[in-house]
Amino acid sequence: MAPKGPGKKKKEVDWADEEHFSKERSMIYIEHTYECPIFQTKADECGSFLQQRIPERKFQLVRNRYGHQVPREGAFEIGFSQNARTSTHLLWSGLERGPPRRDKFPADYELLVPDVHRILKKFYPDKAVGVLDEDDGDEAREDM
């Protein structure tokens, strides 16, 4: 199989159009450089982790805007949006981090989960799972 890279084009899907749009599909946007294969591997790991960690949601990983974006040198940034029609929120930027290269990536993707839940709750409070309101947390402590 030929290696995937900046010259390899995948069929582009517009997830915001009527045919493909779903409120249940969250978008993970990752900008990563092609200077080393580990950047692509880490992008895949991030998408897989969030799908396993939050199985009640569907996630769509979009890398470098399907090749339309020329990634910045040393870039590894993770953006998230509740769905394809909502704004993108930056979860992680490794642009100013490193060397060493390992500092460009989150040490543990679990650190991103609270921000993901916060974004999900912002748009669809009834759909968010695993996030307590500050008021809910106070009530829960008083009951103990």
Coordinates of N, CA, C and O in Angstrom, one line a residue:
M1 N 0.8 -1.2 0.0 CA 0.0 0.0 0.0 C 0.9 1.2 0.0 O 1.9 1.3 0.7
A2 N 0.5 2.2 -0.8 CA 1.3 3.4 -0.9 C 1.2 4.3 0.4 O 0.1 4.3 1.0
P3 N 2.2 4.9 0.9 CA 2.1 5.7 2.1 C 1.3 6.9 1.9 O 1.2 7.5 0.8
K4 N 0.5 7.3 2.9 CA -0.3 8.5 2.9 C 0.6 9.7 3.2 O 1.5 9.6 4.0
G5 N 0.3 10.7 2.5 CA 1.1 11.9 2.7 C 0.4 13.1 2.1 O -0.8 13.0 1.7
P6 N 1.1 14.2 2.0 CA 0.5 15.4 1.5 C 0.0 15.3 0.0 O -1.0 16.0 -0.3
G7 N 0.6 14.4 -0.8 CA 0.1 14.3 -2.2 C -1.0 13.3 -2.3 O -1.7 13.3 -3.3
K8 N -1.3 12.5 -1.3 CA -2.4 11.5 -1.4 C -3.7 12.1 -1.0 O -3.9 12.7 0.0
K9 N -4.7 12.1 -1.9 CA -6.0 12.7 -1.7 C -7.0 11.7 -1.4 O -7.1 10.6 -2.0
K10 N -7.8 12.0 -0.4 CA -8.9 11.2 0.0 C -10.2 11.9 -0.5 O -10.2 13.1 -0.7
K11 N -11.2 11.1 -0.7 CA -12.5 11.8 -1.2 C -13.0 12.7 -0.1 O -13.1 12.3 1.1
E12 N -13.1 13.9 -0.4 CA -13.5 14.9 0.5 C -15.0 14.9 0.7 O -15.8 14.9 -0.2
V13 N -15.4 14.9 2.0 CA -16.9 14.9 2.4 C -17.1 16.3 3.1 O -16.4 16.6 4.0
D14 N -18.2 16.9 2.7 CA -18.6 18.1 3.4 C -19.6 17.7 4.5 O -20.8 17.4 4.2
W15 N -19.1 17.6 5.7 CA -19.9 17.1 6.8 C -21.0 18.1 7.2 O -21.9 17.7 8.0
A16 N -21.0 19.3 6.8 CA -22.0 20.3 7.1 C -23.1 20.3 6.2 O -24.2 20.9 6.5
D17 N -23.0 19.6 5.0 CA -24.2 19.7 4.1 C -25.3 18.8 4.5 O -25.2 18.0 5.4
E18 N -26.5 19.0 4.0 CA -27.7 18.2 4.4 C -27.5 16.7 4.3 O -28.0 16.0 5.1
E19 N -26.8 16.2 3.3 CA -26.7 14.8 3.1 C -25.9 14.1 4.2 O -26.2 13.0 4.6
H20 N -24.8 14.8 4.7 CA -23.9 14.2 5.6 C -24.0 14.7 7.1 O -23.4 14.1 8.0
F21 N -24.7 15.8 7.3 CA -24.7 16.4 8.6 C -25.5 15.5 9.6 O -26.5 14.9 9.4
S22 N -24.9 15.5 10.8 CA -25.5 14.8 12.0 C -25.1 15.6 13.2 O -23.9 15.9 13.4
K23 N -26.1 15.9 14.1 CA -25.8 16.5 15.3 C -25.0 15.6 16.2 O -24.3 16.1 17.2
E24 N -25.0 14.3 16.0 CA -24.4 13.4 16.8 C -22.9 13.1 16.4 O -22.2 12.4 17.0
R25 N -22.4 13.8 15.3 CA -21.1 13.6 14.8 C -20.2 14.8 15.2 O -20.4 15.9 14.7
S26 N -19.3 14.7 16.1 CA -18.4 15.7 16.5 C -17.1 15.7 15.6 O -16.8 14.6 15.1
M27 N -16.5 16.8 15.4 CA -15.4 17.0 14.5 C -14.1 17.2 15.3 O -14.1 18.0 16.2
I28 N -13.1 16.4 14.9 CA -11.8 16.6 15.5 C -10.9 17.1 14.3 O -10.7 16.4 13.4
Y29 N -10.4 18.3 14.5 CA -9.5 18.9 13.4 C -8.1 18.9 13.9 O -7.8 19.5 15.0
I30 N -7.2 18.2 13.2 CA -5.8 18.2 13.6 C -5.0 18.7 12.5 O -5.1 18.3 11.3
E31 N -4.2 19.7 12.8 CA -3.1 20.2 11.9 C -1.8 19.6 12.4 O -1.5 19.7 13.5
H32 N -1.2 18.9 11.4 CA 0.1 18.3 11.8 C 1.0 18.3 10.6 O 0.6 18.3 9.5
T33 N 2.3 18.5 10.9 CA 3.3 18.5 9.9 C 3.6 17.1 9.3 O 3.2 16.1 9.9
Y34 N 4.2 17.1 8.2 CA 4.5 15.8 7.5 C 6.0 15.5 7.7 O 6.5 14.5 7.1
E35 N 6.7 16.2 8.5 CA 8.2 16.1 8.6 C 8.6 14.7 9.2 O 9.7 14.3 9.1
C36 N 7.7 14.1 10.0 CA 7.9 12.8 10.6 C 6.6 12.0 10.7 O 5.6 12.6 11.0
P37 N 6.7 10.7 10.5 CA 5.4 9.9 10.5 C 4.7 9.9 11.9 O 3.6 9.6 12.0
I38 N 5.5 10.2 13.0 CA 4.9 10.2 14.3 C 3.7 11.2 14.4 O 2.8 10.9 15.1
F39 N 3.8 12.3 13.7 CA 2.7 13.3 13.7 C 1.4 12.7 13.2 O 0.3 12.9 13.8
Q40 N 1.5 11.9 12.1 CA 0.3 11.2 11.6 C -0.2 10.2 12.5 O -1.4 10.0 12.8
T41 N 0.7 9.4 13.1 CA 0.3 8.4 14.1 C -0.4 9.0 15.3 O -1.4 8.4 15.7
K42 N 0.1 10.1 15.8 CA -0.5 10.7 17.0 C -1.9 11.3 16.6 O -2.8 11.3 17.5
A43 N -2.1 11.7 15.4 CA -3.4 12.2 15.0 C -4.4 11.1 15.0 O -5.5 11.2 15.5
D44 N -4.0 9.9 14.5 CA -4.9 8.8 14.5 C -5.2 8.3 15.9 O -6.3 8.0 16.3
E45 N -4.1 8.3 16.8 CA -4.3 7.9 18.2 C -5.3 8.8 18.9 O -6.2 8.3 19.7
C46 N -5.3 10.1 18.6 CA -6.2 11.0 19.3 C -7.6 10.8 18.9 O -8.5 10.7 19.7
G47 N -7.8 10.6 17.6 CA -9.2 10.3 17.1 C -9.7 9.0 17.7 O -10.9 8.9 18.1
S48 N -8.9 7.9 17.7 CA -9.3 6.6 18.3 C -9.5 6.7 19.8 O -10.5 6.1 20.3
F49 N -8.7 7.5 20.5 CA -8.9 7.6 21.9 C -10.2 8.2 22.2 O -11.0 7.7 23.1
L50 N -10.6 9.3 21.6 CA -11.8 10.0 21.9 C -13.0 9.1 21.5 O -14.0 9.1 22.3
Q51 N -12.9 8.4 20.4 CA -14.0 7.5 20.1 C -14.2 6.4 21.1 O -15.4 6.1 21.5
Q52 N -13.1 5.9 21.6 CA -13.3 4.8 22.7 C -13.7 5.4 24.0 O -14.4 4.8 24.8
R53 N -13.2 6.6 24.3 CA -13.5 7.2 25.6 C -14.9 7.7 25.7 O -15.5 7.7 26.8
I54 N -15.4 8.2 24.6 CA -16.8 8.7 24.6 C -17.6 8.0 23.5 O -17.9 8.5 22.4
P55 N -17.9 6.7 23.7 CA -18.6 5.9 22.7 C -20.0 6.3 22.3 O -20.4 6.0 21.2
E56 N -20.6 7.2 23.1 CA -22.0 7.6 22.7 C -22.0 8.7 21.6 O -23.0 9.0 21.1
R57 N -20.8 9.2 21.3 CA -20.7 10.2 20.2 C -20.0 9.5 19.0 O -19.2 8.6 19.1
K58 N -20.3 10.1 17.8 CA -19.5 9.7 16.6 C -18.5 10.8 16.5 O -18.8 12.0 16.7
F59 N -17.3 10.5 16.0 CA -16.2 11.5 15.8 C -15.7 11.3 14.4 O -15.6 10.2 13.9
Q60 N -15.4 12.5 13.8 CA -14.8 12.5 12.5 C -13.5 13.2 12.6 O -13.5 14.4 13.0
L61 N -12.4 12.5 12.2 CA -11.1 13.1 12.2 C -10.8 13.8 10.9 O -11.0 13.1 9.8
V62 N -10.5 15.0 10.9 CA -10.1 15.8 9.7 C -8.7 16.3 9.9 O -8.4 17.1 10.8
R63 N -7.8 15.8 9.0 CA -6.4 16.2 9.1 C -6.1 17.3 8.1 O -6.4 17.1 6.9
N64 N -5.5 18.3 8.5 CA -5.0 19.4 7.6 C -6.1 19.8 6.6 O -5.8 20.1 5.5
R65 N -7.3 19.9 7.1 CA -8.4 20.3 6.3 C -8.4 19.5 5.0 O -8.6 20.1 3.9
Y66 N -8.3 18.2 5.1 CA -8.3 17.3 3.9 C -7.2 17.6 3.0 O -7.3 17.5 1.8
G67 N -6.0 18.1 3.5 CA -4.9 18.4 2.6 C -5.0 19.8 2.0 O -4.1 20.2 1.2
H68 N -6.0 20.6 2.3 CA -6.2 21.9 1.7 C -5.3 22.9 2.6 O -5.1 24.0 2.1
Q69 N -5.0 22.5 3.8 CA -4.2 23.4 4.6 C -2.7 22.9 4.6 O -2.4 21.8 4.8
V70 N -1.8 23.9 4.3 CA -0.4 23.5 4.4 C 0.0 23.7 5.8 O -0.1 24.8 6.4
P71 N 0.4 22.6 6.5 CA 0.7 22.6 7.9 C 1.9 23.5 8.2 O 2.9 23.5 7.4
R72 N 1.9 24.1 9.3 CA 3.1 24.9 9.7 C 4.2 23.9 10.2 O 3.9 22.8 10.6
E73 N 5.4 24.4 10.1 CA 6.5 23.5 10.5 C 6.5 23.2 12.0 O 6.3 24.1 12.8
G74 N 6.5 21.9 12.3 CA 6.5 21.5 13.7 C 5.1 21.5 14.3 O 5.0 21.4 15.5
A75 N 4.1 21.7 13.5 CA 2.7 21.9 14.0 C 2.1 20.5 14.5 O 2.2 19.5 13.8
F76 N 1.4 20.6 15.6 CA 0.5 19.5 16.0 C -0.5 20.3 16.9 O -0.3 20.6 18.1
E77 N -1.7 20.6 16.3 CA -2.8 21.3 17.0 C -4.0 20.5 16.9 O -4.3 19.9 15.8
I78 N -4.8 20.4 18.0 CA -6.0 19.7 18.0 C -7.2 20.6 18.2 O -7.1 21.4 19.2
G79 N -8.1 20.7 17.3 CA -9.3 21.5 17.4 C -10.5 20.6 17.5 O -10.5 19.5 17.1
F80 N -11.6 21.1 18.2 CA -12.8 20.2 18.3 C -14.0 21.1 18.1 O -14.0 22.3 18.6
S81 N -15.0 20.5 17.5 CA -16.3 21.2 17.4 C -17.4 20.2 17.6 O -17.2 19.0 17.3
Q82 N -18.4 20.7 18.2 CA -19.5 19.8 18.6 C -20.1 19.1 17.4 O -20.4 17.9 17.4
N83 N -20.2 19.8 16.3 CA -20.6 19.2 15.0 C -20.0 20.0 13.9 O -19.3 21.0 14.1
A84 N -20.3 19.7 12.7 CA -19.6 20.3 11.5 C -20.1 21.7 11.3 O -19.6 22.5 10.5
R85 N -21.2 22.1 12.0 CA -21.8 23.5 11.8 C -21.5 24.4 12.9 O -22.0 25.5 13.0
T86 N -20.7 24.0 13.9 CA -20.4 24.8 15.0 C -18.9 25.3 15.0 O -18.1 24.7 14.2
S87 N -18.6 26.2 15.8 CA -17.2 26.8 15.8 C -16.2 25.8 16.3 O -16.5 24.9 17.1
T88 N -15.0 25.9 15.9 CA -13.9 25.0 16.3 C -13.2 25.7 17.5 O -12.9 26.9 17.6
H89 N -12.9 24.8 18.6 CA -12.2 25.3 19.8 C -10.9 24.6 19.8 O -10.8 23.3 19.7
L90 N -9.8 25.3 20.1 CA -8.5 24.7 20.2 C -8.4 24.0 21.5 O -8.6 24.6 22.6
L91 N -8.0 22.7 21.5 CA -7.8 21.9 22.7 C -6.4 21.8 23.0 O -6.0 21.7 24.2
W92 N -5.5 21.7 22.0 CA -4.1 21.5 22.3 C -3.3 22.2 21.1 O -3.6 22.1 20.0
S93 N -2.2 22.8 21.5 CA -1.2 23.3 20.5 C 0.2 22.9 21.0 O 0.6 23.3 22.1
G94 N 0.8 22.2 20.1 CA 2.2 21.9 20.3 C 3.2 22.7 19.5 O 4.4 22.4 19.4
L95 N 2.6 23.7 18.9 CA 3.4 24.6 18.0 C 4.6 25.2 18.6 O 5.7 25.2 18.1
E96 N 4.4 25.7 19.8 CA 5.5 26.4 20.5 C 6.3 25.5 21.5 O 7.2 25.9 22.2
R97 N 6.0 24.2 21.5 CA 6.6 23.2 22.4 C 7.7 22.5 21.6 O 7.7 22.3 20.4
G98 N 8.6 21.9 22.5 CA 9.7 21.1 21.9 C 10.8 21.9 21.5 O 10.7 23.2 21.4
P99 N 12.0 21.4 21.1 CA 12.3 20.0 21.3 C 12.4 19.6 22.7 O 12.6 20.5 23.6
P100 N 12.3 18.4 23.1 CA 12.2 17.2 22.2 C 10.8 17.1 21.6 O 9.8 17.7 22.1
R101 N 10.7 16.4 20.5 CA 9.5 16.2 19.7 C 8.3 15.7 20.6 O 7.2 16.1 20.3
R102 N 8.6 14.9 21.5 CA 7.5 14.3 22.3 C 6.7 15.4 23.1 O 5.5 15.2 23.4
D103 N 7.3 16.6 23.3 CA 6.6 17.6 23.9 C 5.5 18.3 23.0 O 4.7 19.0 23.5
K104 N 5.5 18.0 21.8 CA 4.6 18.5 20.8 C 3.2 17.9 21.0 O 2.2 18.5 20.6
F105 N 3.1 16.7 21.6 CA 1.9 16.0 21.8 C 1.4 16.0 23.2 O 2.2 16.0 24.1
P106 N 0.1 15.9 23.4 CA -0.4 15.7 24.8 C 0.2 14.5 25.5 O 0.3 13.4 24.8
A107 N 0.7 14.6 26.7 CA 1.3 13.4 27.4 C 0.2 12.3 27.6 O 0.5 11.1 27.5
D108 N -1.0 12.8 27.8 CA -2.2 11.8 28.0 C -3.4 12.5 27.3 O -3.8 13.6 27.7
Y109 N -4.1 11.8 26.4 CA -5.2 12.3 25.8 C -6.4 12.5 26.8 O -7.3 13.3 26.5
E110 N -6.3 11.9 27.9 CA -7.3 12.0 28.9 C -7.4 13.5 29.4 O -8.5 13.9 29.8
L111 N -6.3 14.2 29.3 CA -6.3 15.6 29.7 C -7.3 16.5 28.8 O -7.7 17.5 29.2
L112 N -7.6 16.0 27.6 CA -8.5 16.7 26.7 C -9.9 16.5 26.9 O -10.8 17.3 26.5
V113 N -10.3 15.4 27.6 CA -11.7 15.0 27.8 C -12.5 16.0 28.5 O -13.6 16.3 28.1
P114 N -12.0 16.6 29.6 CA -12.9 17.7 30.3 C -13.2 18.8 29.3 O -14.4 19.3 29.3
D115 N -12.3 19.2 28.5 CA -12.6 20.3 27.5 C -13.6 19.8 26.5 O -14.5 20.6 26.1
V116 N -13.5 18.6 26.0 CA -14.4 18.0 25.1 C -15.8 18.0 25.7 O -16.8 18.5 25.1
H117 N -15.9 17.5 26.9 CA -17.2 17.5 27.6 C -17.8 18.9 27.8 O -19.0 19.1 27.6
R118 N -17.0 19.9 28.1 CA -17.4 21.3 28.3 C -18.0 21.8 27.0 O -19.0 22.5 27.0
I119 N -17.3 21.5 25.9 CA -17.8 22.0 24.5 C -19.1 21.3 24.2 O -20.1 21.9 23.7
L120 N -19.2 20.0 24.4 CA -20.5 19.3 24.2 C -21.6 19.8 25.0 O -22.7 20.0 24.5
K121 N -21.3 20.1 26.3 CA -22.4 20.6 27.2 C -22.8 22.0 26.8 O -24.0 22.4 26.9
K122 N -21.9 22.8 26.2 CA -22.2 24.2 25.8 C -23.3 24.2 24.8 O -24.2 25.0 24.8
F123 N -23.2 23.3 23.8 CA -24.2 23.3 22.7 C -25.4 22.4 23.0 O -26.5 22.8 22.5
Y124 N -25.2 21.3 23.6 CA -26.3 20.4 23.8 C -26.2 19.9 25.3 O -25.7 18.8 25.5
P125 N -26.7 20.7 26.3 CA -26.5 20.3 27.7 C -27.1 18.9 28.0 O -26.6 18.2 28.8
D126 N -28.2 18.6 27.3 CA -28.9 17.3 27.6 C -28.1 16.1 27.0 O -28.3 15.0 27.4
K127 N -27.2 16.4 26.1 CA -26.4 15.3 25.5 C -25.1 15.0 26.2 O -24.4 14.0 25.9
A128 N -24.6 16.0 27.0 CA -23.3 15.9 27.6 C -23.3 14.8 28.7 O -24.3 14.7 29.4
V129 N -22.3 14.0 28.7 CA -22.1 12.9 29.7 C -20.9 13.2 30.5 O -19.8 13.5 29.9
G130 N -21.0 12.9 31.8 CA -19.8 13.0 32.6 C -19.3 14.4 33.0 O -18.2 14.5 33.5
V131 N -20.2 15.4 32.9 CA -19.9 16.7 33.3 C -20.9 17.2 34.3 O -22.1 17.1 34.1
L132 N -20.4 17.6 35.5 CA -21.3 18.1 36.5 C -21.3 19.7 36.4 O -20.3 20.3 36.2
D133 N -22.5 20.3 36.6 CA -22.5 21.7 36.8 C -21.9 22.0 38.1 O -21.8 21.2 39.0
E134 N -21.4 23.2 38.3 CA -20.8 23.6 39.6 C -21.9 23.5 40.7 O -21.7 23.0 41.8
D135 N -23.2 23.8 40.3 CA -24.3 23.7 41.3 C -24.5 22.3 41.6 O -24.8 21.9 42.7
D136 N -24.5 21.4 40.6 CA -24.8 20.0 40.8 C -23.7 19.4 41.7 O -24.0 18.6 42.6
G137 N -22.5 19.8 41.6 CA -21.4 19.3 42.5 C -21.6 19.7 43.9 O -21.4 18.9 44.8
D138 N -22.1 20.9 44.1 CA -22.3 21.4 45.5 C -23.4 20.6 46.1 O -23.4 20.2 47.3
E139 N -24.5 20.3 45.4 CA -25.6 19.5 45.9 C -25.2 18.1 46.2 O -25.6 17.6 47.2
A140 N -24.4 17.6 45.4 CA -23.9 16.2 45.6 C -23.1 16.1 46.9 O -23.2 15.1 47.6
R141 N -22.3 17.1 47.2 CA -21.4 17.1 48.4 C -22.3 17.3 49.6 O -22.0 16.7 50.6
E142 N -23.4 18.1 49.5 CA -24.2 18.3 50.7 C -25.0 17.0 51.1 O -25.2 16.8 52.2
D143 N -25.3 16.2 50.1 CA -26.0 15.0 50.3 C -25.2 13.9 51.1 O -25.7 13.0 51.6
M144 N -23.8 14.1 51.0 CA -22.9 13.0 51.5 C -22.9 13.1 53.0 O -22.9 13.9 53.8

